[in-house]
């Protein structure tokens, strides 16, 4: 197990290096200039060139890459050109809203998706199955920003019971932080719930055809016990893969939802940084997202063994 | 004697720069929705702004957002009133002008404290001037020919130029990329990078900045206010709200829904359709803010078809501003068709010189000019961006108009950053559109300079610009300016399409909301029930 873990951790190094090369190349190939974004629309070319020189942006691209990688391996992702603060600090400040949003949206997605999938499978081809699958399809089809805007209109403006936008940090007021996250988490979680429900249903249907399920029923176990103790646990492996992907997607790219709800999260930072051509932040943020994907995948793989004792890593 | 005459003439010119009708129905002559009232000190004013400023160091960026937050914290030597007259702020009075405009002596107000408790002296002002001169685009024209900036005593600064300078005062009063006064220590510590310690003399001090969340400003209780009545950004600053929060909200729908739900008190820049819906909402006030900018399309005069003046004249002849402005800004309240490069609200500077060449919409003339020019349908790359909705819509309509005259126009649509990058390369474009923000002096308009993208080079322009710069009184400088505008319409370095205004919305109980283009919330407050 330990050997497997170290192998997986070591495999992160080439993965991250490839991501670093690709993102650095793409960012520098994209037209646009961080100096121009910083100096404003009426800055002259002379001023822009001076700032480019000061920032080292006129150095050859390979030189800039080597310097960036050299710093990145020591944990220094550089300084944001636009925000004038270390990239790690800029990302760090946005971890809380994005992390909480991801957590809450995942809870909603799993909380709605798994039971919906189980109900649909256990009432296969009956009314309950159809209702659940229509809802799941709706979740998958409705864009989260559209749902978000409607939730704002309904619960933020018409019946103002929840904040329409913004964020309060946990340290300031934990309850208010939660209130600010309910609507965005629901608009994100609903779409993911649809995906999880469909996956859970399909996995459950597979499992329910197995011999051991028939045996469980034959020995007189209650239907509830058959489904939850014998069925769901076995159906969780494929569902868990989807949940893992959901977490990675939410943590790395809730860009639109964060913009609609004005949440100062990592997704919005990444989007704004692309518009401002803030190279160090784009590179740092993409690297962090890649790392996050790799770590979540690893955790999901390890969770397989925990859920299903037949899975062993050597 | 000469000096007294100059002072008198300057004062006369300032008093002559009268407003020609400012703002919407709810506008007052002091540049706010209401005036005075029973201002109740206290409360938090939450303002949703369009994005995160790159910095609030006013010396280092031309971005409007920078000073709109920054000038609550920092102050300039001069500022302007609602009718664009110039008024002292940290200076005691208007400058004493000597040696036919080569020497400006400025007396400073005494006992003005910085937020760190230190009292402002001429050492701080000289250090700030030197830093501004080194870093600010806005300083370049006004400080041309500067021989020295000195501090004869701790409450006086003196500028000495090698020729008469008529643009200094306007530049000193311009907040955008303006001469904010910082403590000398701060100028020394950050000679060429944006400052990281924000200590000013303004009515508010910065207490917290969380990027993308807010700039939190708190009333500075020791603030030394002027005594004149509030007038635009000038005069007395009451610092009514205990705290002002500037919250970056890039999405316009979110700004509006946040305002409707009471999350924000004021929201900046709404779209035309949102402006209509705010007008119909009894709990909100829709405010048209003016002047802001004029929509301008620049031509590349270094390379390509527009190096030929006749081709540029054809592009001007075909231009029909009404449909372009209507497509770009929608509601008629939000734009104005006017030939003057300086805005109607700017008194003596407004001129219709060259108007015969504006708003012609003459297809036959345009075709004839193109024929004379020998234009053979070479491709014209028109840079536009969807990042600013109006920019794209205006480009669509203008390109269509040009096609009707025989221009082979191709829209090159990209994000703003790419457009900015491309416009610096003469081989990458032929025309591009942008807003040219209002300035106190026409020589400060970005599009009038030879460094502006398009690279207008014309000896007659230089001569007239020199004359304007040499005049110390706006009313006298207005004459060569009218000639320069006429030349602009003949040489056509760019096309002015029309003036456009901004929109701002506030909840009904917010009083004294600014109606000028810029934000100044030191006298704004939320009325308590």
PDB file of N, CA and C in Angstrom, chain A residues 240-271:
ATOM      1  N   UNK A 240     -18.753   6.689  -6.749  1.00  0.00           N
ATOM      2  CA  UNK A 240     -17.663   7.429  -6.100  1.00  0.00           C
ATOM      3  C   UNK A 240     -16.749   8.095  -7.135  1.00  0.00           C
ATOM      4  N   UNK A 241     -16.539   7.426  -8.247  1.00  0.00           N
ATOM      5  CA  UNK A 241     -15.710   8.020  -9.310  1.00  0.00           C
ATOM      6  C   UNK A 241     -16.335   9.336  -9.778  1.00  0.00           C
ATOM      7  N   UNK A 242     -17.659   9.306  -9.957  1.00  0.00           N
ATOM      8  CA  UNK A 242     -18.349  10.519 -10.407  1.00  0.00           C
ATOM      9  C   UNK A 242     -18.282  11.596  -9.323  1.00  0.00           C
ATOM     10  N   UNK A 243     -18.431  11.178  -8.065  1.00  0.00           N
ATOM     11  CA  UNK A 243     -18.366  12.160  -6.969  1.00  0.00           C
ATOM     12  C   UNK A 243     -16.980  12.813  -6.943  1.00  0.00           C
ATOM     13  N   UNK A 244     -15.953  11.986  -7.153  1.00  0.00           N
ATOM     14  CA  UNK A 244     -14.578  12.524  -7.182  1.00  0.00           C
ATOM     15  C   UNK A 244     -14.415  13.554  -8.280  1.00  0.00           C
ATOM     16  N   UNK A 245     -14.926  13.221  -9.453  1.00  0.00           N
ATOM     17  CA  UNK A 245     -14.832  14.164 -10.575  1.00  0.00           C
ATOM     18  C   UNK A 245     -15.614  15.433 -10.276  1.00  0.00           C
ATOM     19  N   UNK A 246     -16.770  15.234  -9.613  1.00  0.00           N
ATOM     20  CA  UNK A 246     -17.604  16.384  -9.256  1.00  0.00           C
ATOM     21  C   UNK A 246     -16.832  17.336  -8.343  1.00  0.00           C
ATOM     22  N   UNK A 247     -16.166  16.766  -7.342  1.00  0.00           N
ATOM     23  CA  UNK A 247     -15.411  17.606  -6.400  1.00  0.00           C
ATOM     24  C   UNK A 247     -14.324  18.377  -7.150  1.00  0.00           C
ATOM     25  N   UNK A 248     -13.595  17.681  -8.020  1.00  0.00           N
ATOM     26  CA  UNK A 248     -12.522  18.349  -8.766  1.00  0.00           C
ATOM     27  C   UNK A 248     -13.092  19.460  -9.641  1.00  0.00           C
ATOM     28  N   UNK A 249     -14.202  19.177 -10.307  1.00  0.00           N
ATOM     29  CA  UNK A 249     -14.804  20.179 -11.191  1.00  0.00           C
ATOM     30  C   UNK A 249     -15.244  21.391 -10.397  1.00  0.00           C
ATOM     31  N   UNK A 250     -15.907  21.127  -9.272  1.00  0.00           N
ATOM     32  CA  UNK A 250     -16.422  22.246  -8.480  1.00  0.00           C
ATOM     33  C   UNK A 250     -15.280  23.084  -7.913  1.00  0.00           C
ATOM     34  N   UNK A 251     -14.256  22.410  -7.408  1.00  0.00           N
ATOM     35  CA  UNK A 251     -13.163  23.148  -6.770  1.00  0.00           C
ATOM     36  C   UNK A 251     -12.338  23.926  -7.787  1.00  0.00           C
ATOM     37  N   UNK A 252     -12.222  23.377  -8.977  1.00  0.00           N
ATOM     38  CA  UNK A 252     -11.352  24.023  -9.955  1.00  0.00           C
ATOM     39  C   UNK A 252     -12.042  24.987 -10.870  1.00  0.00           C
ATOM     40  N   UNK A 253     -13.339  24.911 -10.958  1.00  0.00           N
ATOM     41  CA  UNK A 253     -13.901  25.737 -12.013  1.00  0.00           C
ATOM     42  C   UNK A 253     -15.332  26.188 -11.843  1.00  0.00           C
ATOM     43  N   UNK A 254     -15.715  26.595 -10.636  1.00  0.00           N
ATOM     44  CA  UNK A 254     -17.067  27.136 -10.466  1.00  0.00           C
ATOM     45  C   UNK A 254     -17.057  28.606 -10.899  1.00  0.00           C
ATOM     46  N   UNK A 255     -16.458  28.836 -12.080  1.00  0.00           N
ATOM     47  CA  UNK A 255     -16.187  30.204 -12.536  1.00  0.00           C
ATOM     48  C   UNK A 255     -17.476  31.007 -12.689  1.00  0.00           C
ATOM     49  N   UNK A 256     -18.421  30.417 -13.410  1.00  0.00           N
ATOM     50  CA  UNK A 256     -19.634  31.178 -13.725  1.00  0.00           C
ATOM     51  C   UNK A 256     -20.452  31.432 -12.461  1.00  0.00           C
ATOM     52  N   UNK A 257     -20.607  30.391 -11.656  1.00  0.00           N
ATOM     53  CA  UNK A 257     -21.400  30.555 -10.432  1.00  0.00           C
ATOM     54  C   UNK A 257     -20.753  31.581  -9.510  1.00  0.00           C
ATOM     55  N   UNK A 258     -19.448  31.533  -9.381  1.00  0.00           N
ATOM     56  CA  UNK A 258     -18.777  32.514  -8.520  1.00  0.00           C
ATOM     57  C   UNK A 258     -18.956  33.932  -9.057  1.00  0.00           C
ATOM     58  N   UNK A 259     -19.007  34.056 -10.389  1.00  0.00           N
ATOM     59  CA  UNK A 259     -19.201  35.393 -10.966  1.00  0.00           C
ATOM     60  C   UNK A 259     -20.630  35.869 -10.740  1.00  0.00           C
ATOM     61  N   UNK A 260     -21.612  34.976 -11.002  1.00  0.00           N
ATOM     62  CA  UNK A 260     -23.021  35.361 -10.850  1.00  0.00           C
ATOM     63  C   UNK A 260     -23.326  35.753  -9.400  1.00  0.00           C
ATOM     64  N   UNK A 261     -22.761  35.013  -8.451  1.00  0.00           N
ATOM     65  CA  UNK A 261     -23.039  35.300  -7.042  1.00  0.00           C
ATOM     66  C   UNK A 261     -21.969  36.193  -6.401  1.00  0.00           C
ATOM     67  N   UNK A 262     -21.077  36.695  -7.213  1.00  0.00           N
ATOM     68  CA  UNK A 262     -20.008  37.570  -6.741  1.00  0.00           C
ATOM     69  C   UNK A 262     -19.257  36.983  -5.555  1.00  0.00           C
ATOM     70  N   UNK A 263     -18.907  35.714  -5.661  1.00  0.00           N
ATOM     71  CA  UNK A 263     -18.125  35.071  -4.608  1.00  0.00           C
ATOM     72  C   UNK A 263     -16.645  35.241  -4.927  1.00  0.00           C
ATOM     73  N   UNK A 264     -15.877  35.737  -3.987  1.00  0.00           N
ATOM     74  CA  UNK A 264     -14.454  35.955  -4.276  1.00  0.00           C
ATOM     75  C   UNK A 264     -13.657  34.661  -4.209  1.00  0.00           C
ATOM     76  N   UNK A 265     -13.967  33.731  -5.087  1.00  0.00           N
ATOM     77  CA  UNK A 265     -13.334  32.418  -5.038  1.00  0.00           C
ATOM     78  C   UNK A 265     -12.253  32.230  -6.080  1.00  0.00           C
ATOM     79  N   UNK A 266     -11.696  31.000  -6.108  1.00  0.00           N
ATOM     80  CA  UNK A 266     -10.568  30.712  -6.997  1.00  0.00           C
ATOM     81  C   UNK A 266     -10.981  30.725  -8.465  1.00  0.00           C
ATOM     82  N   UNK A 267     -12.204  30.297  -8.752  1.00  0.00           N
ATOM     83  CA  UNK A 267     -12.678  30.283 -10.138  1.00  0.00           C
ATOM     84  C   UNK A 267     -12.735  31.690 -10.706  1.00  0.00           C
ATOM     85  N   UNK A 268     -13.286  32.613  -9.916  1.00  0.00           N
ATOM     86  CA  UNK A 268     -13.382  34.005 -10.376  1.00  0.00           C
ATOM     87  C   UNK A 268     -11.993  34.619 -10.518  1.00  0.00           C
ATOM     88  N   UNK A 269     -11.107  34.256  -9.588  1.00  0.00           N
ATOM     89  CA  UNK A 269      -9.732  34.757  -9.685  1.00  0.00           C
ATOM     90  C   UNK A 269      -9.102  34.323 -11.002  1.00  0.00           C
ATOM     91  N   UNK A 270      -9.311  33.054 -11.337  1.00  0.00           N
ATOM     92  CA  UNK A 270      -8.725  32.528 -12.570  1.00  0.00           C
ATOM     93  C   UNK A 270      -9.306  33.264 -13.787  1.00  0.00           C
ATOM     94  N   UNK A 271     -10.615  33.446 -13.797  1.00  0.00           N
ATOM     95  CA  UNK A 271     -11.261  34.129 -14.925  1.00  0.00           C
ATOM     96  C   UNK A 271     -10.758  35.567 -15.048  1.00  0.00           C
TER      97      UNK A 271
END
